[in-house]
Coordinates of C-alpha atoms and ligand atoms in Angstrom, one line a residue:
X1415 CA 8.8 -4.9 -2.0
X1416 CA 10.3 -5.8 1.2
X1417 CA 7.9 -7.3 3.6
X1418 CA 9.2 -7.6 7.0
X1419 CA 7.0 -9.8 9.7
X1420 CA 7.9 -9.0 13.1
X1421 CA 7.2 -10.7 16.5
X1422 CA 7.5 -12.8 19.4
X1423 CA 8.1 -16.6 19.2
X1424 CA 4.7 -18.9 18.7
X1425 CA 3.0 -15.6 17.5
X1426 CA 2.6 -17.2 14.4
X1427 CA 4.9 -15.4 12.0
X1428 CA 6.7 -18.2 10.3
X1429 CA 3.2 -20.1 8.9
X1430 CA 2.2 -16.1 8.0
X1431 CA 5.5 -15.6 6.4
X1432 CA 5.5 -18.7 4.3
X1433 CA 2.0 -18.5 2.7
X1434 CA 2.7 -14.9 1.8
X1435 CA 6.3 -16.1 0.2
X1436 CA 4.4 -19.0 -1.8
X1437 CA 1.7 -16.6 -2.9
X1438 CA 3.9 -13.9 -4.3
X1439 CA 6.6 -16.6 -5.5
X1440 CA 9.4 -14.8 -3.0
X1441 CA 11.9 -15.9 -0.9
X1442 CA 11.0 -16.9 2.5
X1443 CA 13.8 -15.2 4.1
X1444 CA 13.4 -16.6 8.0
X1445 CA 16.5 -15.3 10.7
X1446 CA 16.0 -18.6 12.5
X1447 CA 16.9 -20.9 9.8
X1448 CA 20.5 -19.4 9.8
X1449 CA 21.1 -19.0 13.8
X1450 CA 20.0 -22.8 13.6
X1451 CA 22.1 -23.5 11.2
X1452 CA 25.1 -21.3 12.7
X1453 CA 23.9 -23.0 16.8
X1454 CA 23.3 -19.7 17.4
X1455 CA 20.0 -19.2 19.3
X1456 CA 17.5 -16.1 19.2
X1457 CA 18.5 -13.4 22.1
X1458 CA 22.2 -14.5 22.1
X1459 CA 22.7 -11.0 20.8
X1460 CA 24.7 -12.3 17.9
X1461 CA 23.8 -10.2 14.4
X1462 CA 25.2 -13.0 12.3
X1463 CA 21.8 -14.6 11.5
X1464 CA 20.5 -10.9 10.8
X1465 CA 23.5 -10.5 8.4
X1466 CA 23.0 -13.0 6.6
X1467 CA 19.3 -12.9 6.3
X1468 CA 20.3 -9.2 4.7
X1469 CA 22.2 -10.8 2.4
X1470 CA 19.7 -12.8 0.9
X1471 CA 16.9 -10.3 1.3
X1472 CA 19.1 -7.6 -0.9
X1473 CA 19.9 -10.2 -3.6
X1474 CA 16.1 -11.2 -4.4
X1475 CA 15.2 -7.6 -4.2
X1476 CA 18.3 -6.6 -6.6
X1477 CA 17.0 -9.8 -9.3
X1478 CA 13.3 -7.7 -9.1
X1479 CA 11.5 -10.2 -6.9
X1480 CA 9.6 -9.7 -3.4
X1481 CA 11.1 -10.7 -0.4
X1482 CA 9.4 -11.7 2.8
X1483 CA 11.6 -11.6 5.9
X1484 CA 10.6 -13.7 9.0
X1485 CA 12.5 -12.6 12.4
X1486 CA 11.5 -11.2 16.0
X1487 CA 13.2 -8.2 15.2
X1488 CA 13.3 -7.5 19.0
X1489 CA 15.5 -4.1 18.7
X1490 CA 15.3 -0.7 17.1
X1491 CA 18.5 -1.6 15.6
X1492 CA 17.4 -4.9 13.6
X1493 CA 14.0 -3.1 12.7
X1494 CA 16.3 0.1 11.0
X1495 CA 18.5 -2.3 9.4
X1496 CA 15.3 -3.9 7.3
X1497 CA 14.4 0.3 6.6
X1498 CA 17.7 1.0 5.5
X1499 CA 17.8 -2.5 3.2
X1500 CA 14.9 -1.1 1.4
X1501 CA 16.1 2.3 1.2
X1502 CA 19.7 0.9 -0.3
X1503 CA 18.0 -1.3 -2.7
X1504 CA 15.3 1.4 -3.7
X1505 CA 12.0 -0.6 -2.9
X1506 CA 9.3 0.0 -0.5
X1507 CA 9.3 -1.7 2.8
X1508 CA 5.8 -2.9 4.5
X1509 CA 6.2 -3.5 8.2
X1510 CA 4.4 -5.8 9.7
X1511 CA 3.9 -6.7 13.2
X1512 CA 2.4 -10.2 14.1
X1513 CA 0.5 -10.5 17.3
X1514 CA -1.3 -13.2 19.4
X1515 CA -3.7 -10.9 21.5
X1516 CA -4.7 -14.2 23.3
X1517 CA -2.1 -15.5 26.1
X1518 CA -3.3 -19.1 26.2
X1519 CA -3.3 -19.0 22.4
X1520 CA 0.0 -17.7 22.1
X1521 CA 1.0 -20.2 25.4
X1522 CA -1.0 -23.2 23.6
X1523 CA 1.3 -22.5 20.1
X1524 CA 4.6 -22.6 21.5
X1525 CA 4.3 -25.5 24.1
X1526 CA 3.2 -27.3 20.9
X1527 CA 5.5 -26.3 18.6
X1528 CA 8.5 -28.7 17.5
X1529 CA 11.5 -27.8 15.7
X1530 CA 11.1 -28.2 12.0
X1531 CA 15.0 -27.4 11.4
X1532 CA 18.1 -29.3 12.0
X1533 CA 20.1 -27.5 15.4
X1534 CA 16.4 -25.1 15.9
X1535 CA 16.3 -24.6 19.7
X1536 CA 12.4 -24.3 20.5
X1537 CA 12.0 -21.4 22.4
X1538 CA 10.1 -22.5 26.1
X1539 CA 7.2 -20.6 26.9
X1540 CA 9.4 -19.2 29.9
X1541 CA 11.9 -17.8 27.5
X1542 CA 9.4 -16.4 26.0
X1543 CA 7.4 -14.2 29.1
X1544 CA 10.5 -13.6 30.4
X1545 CA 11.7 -11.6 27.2
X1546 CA 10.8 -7.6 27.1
X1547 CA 7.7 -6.7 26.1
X1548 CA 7.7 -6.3 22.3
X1549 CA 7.1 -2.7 21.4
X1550 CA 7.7 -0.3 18.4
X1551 CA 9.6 3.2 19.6
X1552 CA 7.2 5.7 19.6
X1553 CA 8.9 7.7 16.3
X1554 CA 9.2 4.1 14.3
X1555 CA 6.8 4.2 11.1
X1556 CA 3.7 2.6 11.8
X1557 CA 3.2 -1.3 10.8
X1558 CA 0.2 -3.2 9.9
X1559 CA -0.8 -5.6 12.5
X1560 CA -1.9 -8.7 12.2
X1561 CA -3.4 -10.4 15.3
X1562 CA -3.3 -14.6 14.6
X1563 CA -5.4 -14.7 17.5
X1564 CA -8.5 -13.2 15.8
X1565 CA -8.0 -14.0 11.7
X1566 CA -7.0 -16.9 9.7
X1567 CA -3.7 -17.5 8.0
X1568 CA -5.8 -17.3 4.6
X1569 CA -7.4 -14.0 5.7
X1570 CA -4.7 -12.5 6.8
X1571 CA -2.3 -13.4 3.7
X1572 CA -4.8 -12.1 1.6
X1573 CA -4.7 -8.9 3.0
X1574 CA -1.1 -8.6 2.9
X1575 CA -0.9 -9.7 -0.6
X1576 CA -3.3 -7.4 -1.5
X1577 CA -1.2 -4.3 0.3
X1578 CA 1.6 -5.7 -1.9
X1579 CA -0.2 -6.1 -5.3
X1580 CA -2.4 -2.5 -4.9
X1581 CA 1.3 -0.9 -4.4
X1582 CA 2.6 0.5 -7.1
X1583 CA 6.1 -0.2 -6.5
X1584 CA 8.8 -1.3 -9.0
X1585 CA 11.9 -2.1 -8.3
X1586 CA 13.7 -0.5 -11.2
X1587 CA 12.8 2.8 -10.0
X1588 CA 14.1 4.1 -7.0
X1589 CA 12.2 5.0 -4.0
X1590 CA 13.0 8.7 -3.5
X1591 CA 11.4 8.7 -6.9
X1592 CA 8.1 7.3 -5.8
X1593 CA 8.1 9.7 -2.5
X1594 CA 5.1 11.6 -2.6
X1595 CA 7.3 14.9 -3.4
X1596 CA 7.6 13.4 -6.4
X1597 CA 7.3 16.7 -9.2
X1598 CA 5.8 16.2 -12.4
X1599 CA 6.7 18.5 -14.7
X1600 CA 10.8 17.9 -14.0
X1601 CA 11.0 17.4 -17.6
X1602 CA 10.5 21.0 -17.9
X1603 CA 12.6 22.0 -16.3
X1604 CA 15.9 20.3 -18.2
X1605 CA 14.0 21.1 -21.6
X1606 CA 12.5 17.5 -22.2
X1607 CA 9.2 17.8 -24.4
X1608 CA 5.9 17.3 -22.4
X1609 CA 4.4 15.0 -25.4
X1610 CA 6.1 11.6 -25.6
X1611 CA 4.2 10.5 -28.4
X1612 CA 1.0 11.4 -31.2
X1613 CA -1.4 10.0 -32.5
X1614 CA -4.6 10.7 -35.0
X1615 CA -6.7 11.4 -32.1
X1616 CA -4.6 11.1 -28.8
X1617 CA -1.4 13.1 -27.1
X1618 CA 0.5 10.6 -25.2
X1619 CA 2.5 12.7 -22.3
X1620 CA 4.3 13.5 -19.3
X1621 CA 1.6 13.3 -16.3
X1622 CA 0.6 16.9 -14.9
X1623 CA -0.7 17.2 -11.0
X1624 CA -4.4 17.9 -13.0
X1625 CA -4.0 14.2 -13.7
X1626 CA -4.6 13.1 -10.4
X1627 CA -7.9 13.6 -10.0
X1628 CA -9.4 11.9 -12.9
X1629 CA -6.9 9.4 -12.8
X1630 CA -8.1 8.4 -8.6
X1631 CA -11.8 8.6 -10.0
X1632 CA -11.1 5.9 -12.5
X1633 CA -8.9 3.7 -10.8
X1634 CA -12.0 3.7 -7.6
X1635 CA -13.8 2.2 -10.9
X1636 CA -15.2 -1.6 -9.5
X1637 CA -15.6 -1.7 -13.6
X1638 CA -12.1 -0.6 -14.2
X1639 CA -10.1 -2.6 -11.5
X1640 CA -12.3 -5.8 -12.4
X1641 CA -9.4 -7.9 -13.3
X1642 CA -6.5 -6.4 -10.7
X1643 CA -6.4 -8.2 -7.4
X1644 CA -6.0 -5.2 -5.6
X1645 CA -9.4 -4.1 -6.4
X1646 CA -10.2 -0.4 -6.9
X1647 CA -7.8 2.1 -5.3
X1648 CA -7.9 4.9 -2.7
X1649 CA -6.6 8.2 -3.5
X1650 CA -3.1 7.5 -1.9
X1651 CA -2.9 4.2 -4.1
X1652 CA -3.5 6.0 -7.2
X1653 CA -1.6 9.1 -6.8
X1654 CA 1.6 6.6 -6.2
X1655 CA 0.7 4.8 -9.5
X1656 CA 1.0 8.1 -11.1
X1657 CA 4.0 8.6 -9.5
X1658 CA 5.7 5.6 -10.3
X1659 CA 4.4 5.6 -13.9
X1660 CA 5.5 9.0 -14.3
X1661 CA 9.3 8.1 -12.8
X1662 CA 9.3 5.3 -15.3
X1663 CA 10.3 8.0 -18.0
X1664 CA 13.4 9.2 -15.9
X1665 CA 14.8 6.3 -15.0
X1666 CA 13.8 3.9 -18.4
X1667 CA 13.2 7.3 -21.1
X1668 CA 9.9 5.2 -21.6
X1669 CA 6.9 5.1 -19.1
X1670 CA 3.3 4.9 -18.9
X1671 CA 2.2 7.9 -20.6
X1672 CA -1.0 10.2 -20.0
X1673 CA -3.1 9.5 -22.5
X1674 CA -5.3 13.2 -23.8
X1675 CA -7.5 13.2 -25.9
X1676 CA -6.8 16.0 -28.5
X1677 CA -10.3 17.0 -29.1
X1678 CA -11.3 18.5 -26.1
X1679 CA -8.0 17.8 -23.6
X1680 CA -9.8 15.2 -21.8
X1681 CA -7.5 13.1 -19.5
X1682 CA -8.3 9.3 -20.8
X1683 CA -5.8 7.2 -18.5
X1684 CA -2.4 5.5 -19.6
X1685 CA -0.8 4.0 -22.0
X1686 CA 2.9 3.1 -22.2
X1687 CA 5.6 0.6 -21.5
X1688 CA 6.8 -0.2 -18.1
X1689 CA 8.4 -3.0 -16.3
X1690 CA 6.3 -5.7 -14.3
X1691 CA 6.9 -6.6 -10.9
X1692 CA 7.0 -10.2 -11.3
X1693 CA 9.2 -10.1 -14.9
X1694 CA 11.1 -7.2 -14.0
X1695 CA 13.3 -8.2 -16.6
X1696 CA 10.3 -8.1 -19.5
X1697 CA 9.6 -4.8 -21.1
X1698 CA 5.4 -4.6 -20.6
X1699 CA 2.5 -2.5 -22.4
X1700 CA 0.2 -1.8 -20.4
X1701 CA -3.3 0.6 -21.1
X1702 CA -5.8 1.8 -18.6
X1703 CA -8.4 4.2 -19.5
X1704 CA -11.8 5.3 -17.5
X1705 CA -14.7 3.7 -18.6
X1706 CA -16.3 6.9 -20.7
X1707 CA -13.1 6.2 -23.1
X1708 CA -14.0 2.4 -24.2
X1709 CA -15.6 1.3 -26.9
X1710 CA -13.7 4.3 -29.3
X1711 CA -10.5 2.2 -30.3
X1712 CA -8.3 4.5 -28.3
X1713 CA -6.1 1.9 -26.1
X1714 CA -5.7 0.4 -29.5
X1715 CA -4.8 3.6 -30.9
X1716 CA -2.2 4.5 -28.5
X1717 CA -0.6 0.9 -27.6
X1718 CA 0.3 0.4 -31.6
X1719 CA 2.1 4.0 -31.3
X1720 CA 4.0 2.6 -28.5
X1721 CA 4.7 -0.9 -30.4
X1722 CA 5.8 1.5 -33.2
X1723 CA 8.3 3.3 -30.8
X1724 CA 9.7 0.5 -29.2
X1725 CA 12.1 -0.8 -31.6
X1726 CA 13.7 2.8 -32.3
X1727 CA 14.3 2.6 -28.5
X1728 CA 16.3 -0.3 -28.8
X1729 CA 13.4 -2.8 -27.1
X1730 CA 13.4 -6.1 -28.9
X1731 CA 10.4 -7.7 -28.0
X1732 CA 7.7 -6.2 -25.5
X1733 CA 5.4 -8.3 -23.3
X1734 CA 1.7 -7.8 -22.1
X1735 CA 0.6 -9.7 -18.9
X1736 CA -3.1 -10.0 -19.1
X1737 CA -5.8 -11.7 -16.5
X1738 CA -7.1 -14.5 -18.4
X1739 CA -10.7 -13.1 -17.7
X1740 CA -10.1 -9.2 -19.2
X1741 CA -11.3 -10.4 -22.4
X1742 CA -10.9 -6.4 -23.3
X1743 CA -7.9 -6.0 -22.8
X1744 CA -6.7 -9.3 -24.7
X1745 CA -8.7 -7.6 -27.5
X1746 CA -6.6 -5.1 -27.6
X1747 CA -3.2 -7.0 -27.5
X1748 CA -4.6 -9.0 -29.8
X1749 CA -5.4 -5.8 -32.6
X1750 CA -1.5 -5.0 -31.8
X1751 CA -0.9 -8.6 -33.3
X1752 CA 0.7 -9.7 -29.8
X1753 CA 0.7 -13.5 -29.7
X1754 CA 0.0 -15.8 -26.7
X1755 CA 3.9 -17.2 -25.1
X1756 CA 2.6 -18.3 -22.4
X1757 CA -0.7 -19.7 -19.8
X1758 CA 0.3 -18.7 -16.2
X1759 CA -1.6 -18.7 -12.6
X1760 CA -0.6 -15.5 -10.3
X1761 CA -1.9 -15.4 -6.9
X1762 CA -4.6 -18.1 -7.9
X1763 CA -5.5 -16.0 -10.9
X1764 CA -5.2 -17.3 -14.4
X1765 CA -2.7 -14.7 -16.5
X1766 CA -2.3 -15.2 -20.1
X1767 CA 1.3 -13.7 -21.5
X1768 CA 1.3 -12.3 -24.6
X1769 CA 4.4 -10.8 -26.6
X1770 CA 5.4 -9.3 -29.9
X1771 CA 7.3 -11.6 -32.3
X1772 CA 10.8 -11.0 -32.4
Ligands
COA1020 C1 -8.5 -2.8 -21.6 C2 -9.2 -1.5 -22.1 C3 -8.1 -0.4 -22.2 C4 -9.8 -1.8 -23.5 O1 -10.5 -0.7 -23.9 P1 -11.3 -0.8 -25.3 O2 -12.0 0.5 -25.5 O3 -12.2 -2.0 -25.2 O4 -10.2 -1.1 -26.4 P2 -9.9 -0.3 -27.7 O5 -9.5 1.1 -27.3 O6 -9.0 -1.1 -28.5 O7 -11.3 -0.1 -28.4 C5 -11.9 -1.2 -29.1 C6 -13.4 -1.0 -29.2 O8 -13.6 0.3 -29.7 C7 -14.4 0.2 -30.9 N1 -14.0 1.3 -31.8 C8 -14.8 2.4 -32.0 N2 -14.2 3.2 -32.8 C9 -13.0 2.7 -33.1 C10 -11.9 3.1 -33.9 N3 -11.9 4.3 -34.5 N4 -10.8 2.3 -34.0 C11 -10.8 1.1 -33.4 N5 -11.8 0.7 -32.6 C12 -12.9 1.5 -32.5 C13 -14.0 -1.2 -31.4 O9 -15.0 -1.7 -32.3 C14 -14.0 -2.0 -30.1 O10 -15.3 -2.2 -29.7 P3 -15.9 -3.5 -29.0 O11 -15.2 -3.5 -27.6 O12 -17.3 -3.3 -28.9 O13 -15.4 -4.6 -29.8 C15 -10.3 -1.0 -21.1 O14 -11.3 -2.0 -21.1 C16 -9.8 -0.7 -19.7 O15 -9.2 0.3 -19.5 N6 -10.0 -1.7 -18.8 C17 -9.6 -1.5 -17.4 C18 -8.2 -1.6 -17.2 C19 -7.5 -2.9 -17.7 O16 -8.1 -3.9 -17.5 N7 -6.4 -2.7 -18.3 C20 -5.6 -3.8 -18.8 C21 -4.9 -4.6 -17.8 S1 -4.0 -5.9 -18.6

């Protein structure tokens, strides 16, 4: 995802920027730190710092990670050029617009700040009043705003990071993909079967709009989303992850399947291989299933079909990211004879990596 923080000088965007950066282990990408480094300064009207910032922004984004971009982003023309960045590269953008509702705040913050890079002109607090207004045109996308003046740095990286985490984005599938127009059943339509993959007990298929439902219900689980950071999910949140894990299938030929149970045609959840945002480069199994289905063996059931299938599908070794705390769900890679590679800490969260051997 591209994250673009916009916003006057001394608002506060560069401490916001940063933290967010550190916590999803992206790029910092800040438009001041190459107009100091050019002795340009910030409303000379030169693009160069912009250009470059686009540069590095569409590199991290093309290598799979994040990237948060830190710039005032004073005209309609810099703000478009971040929406067609994302657009190019195929990721979603978040927008966000960093505020200081209080003027002696916002006065106090840039009187006191000092440059913290070689050839970085301070903006005065004159240069800063005297500057338009910053505003949004009233047919931009809306942007989350943050207001420094009335949260914490911790609170309000939090927040973003959990936007970030609870979207369903990956990079490896393009955006137009993930719009909600997105049509399940296109399989159908060029004569690609609708079951992926069987099992004793399960059907493991395409996703059908009858999903939906179901699928929102368990992922606004507290039970279900113990372990994600995102917490449960709102009906827009889920249907994307539907989306995306349905797009996974026309852009990989593998996904996260619907997983039915062949008894009665219940929808159960997913199961299926996918790519993770932060190893894009790792092929991940990954099972989901509403709480009524636990307890029966069937993520089991339907992650060893999937192990089975990888190899004919030319996937060497698979991985499985798991919160060190879903002791469930390390069950289950466990049964599939996954072993522990690796002990790692996401977003202050213990993850435990596990793989098949290769
Ligand atoms: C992770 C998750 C899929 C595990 O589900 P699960 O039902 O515990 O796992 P399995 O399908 O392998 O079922 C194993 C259980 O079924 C029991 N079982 C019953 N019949 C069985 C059968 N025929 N075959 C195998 N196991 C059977 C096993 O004894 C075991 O029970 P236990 O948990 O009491 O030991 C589920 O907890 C979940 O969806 N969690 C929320 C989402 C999540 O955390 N996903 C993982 C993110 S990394």
């Amino acid at each position: 995802m591209l994250v673009v923080l916009s916003g006057l000088p001394g608002v506060g965007k560069t401490t916001l920027a940063r933290e967010l950066a550190r916590s999803l282990g992206a790029p910092h990408v800040r438009v001041d730190a190459f107009e100091a480094a050019l002795g340009l300064r910030d409303g000379d009207g030169d693009p160069t710092g912009y250009r470059l910032a686009h540069v590095l922004a569409r590199d991290a984004l093309r290598s799979g990670r994040h990237a948060v971009l830190d710039a005032v982003n004073p005209v309609r023309a810099a703000r478009d050029g971040w929406r067609a960045l994302a657009a190019e590269v195929g990721v979603p953008l978040l927008e966000v617009d960093v505020t200081c509702s209080d003027p002696a705040v916002h006065e106090r913050r840039v009187r006191e700040r000092t440059a913290d890079l070689p050839g970085h002109v301070v903006p005065t607090w004159e240069s800063v009043t005297a500057r338009p207004a910053w505003q949004r045109d009233a047919d931009e996308p809306p942007a989350v705003v943050v207001d420094t003046a009335t949260t914490t740095v911790a609170r309000a990286v939090a927040d973003l990071r959990a936007r970030v985490d609870a979207h369903p984005e990956q990079v490896v599938v393009p955006a137009s993909l993930l719009a909600p127009g997105h049509r399940f059943g296109s399989w159908a339509a060029r004569g690609e079967p609708e079951v992926v993959l069987e099992t004793e007990r399960l059907l493991l298929r395409r996703w059908r709009e009858a999903d939906l439902e179901p699928f929102a219900a368990m992922n606004a689980d507290p039970q279900v989303m113990e372990h994600f950071a995102s917490g449960p999910l709102d009906r827009e949140a889920s249907d994307g992850l539907a989306r995306y894990a349905d797009a996974c299938f026309e852009v990989h030929g593998y996904g996260l399947a619907a997983v039915e149970r062949k008894d009665d045609g219940a929808f159960l959840g997913f199961c299926g291989l996918g790519r993770h945002r932060r190893r894009p480069d790792a092929v991940e199994v990954g099972w989901r299933l509403a709480r009524s289905a636990w307890g029966h063996g069937y993520a089991t059931e339907a992650g060893r079909a999937w192990l089975t299938a990888a190899p004919g599908s030319g996937l060497e070794r698979v991985a499985c990211f798991v919160a060190t705390s879903n002791g469930r769900s390390l069950a289950v890679a466990r049964r599939l004879g996954l072993e522990v590679v690796e002990e790692d800490v996401w977003a202050g969260q213990p993850v435990t990596v596990l793989a098949t051997q290769p």
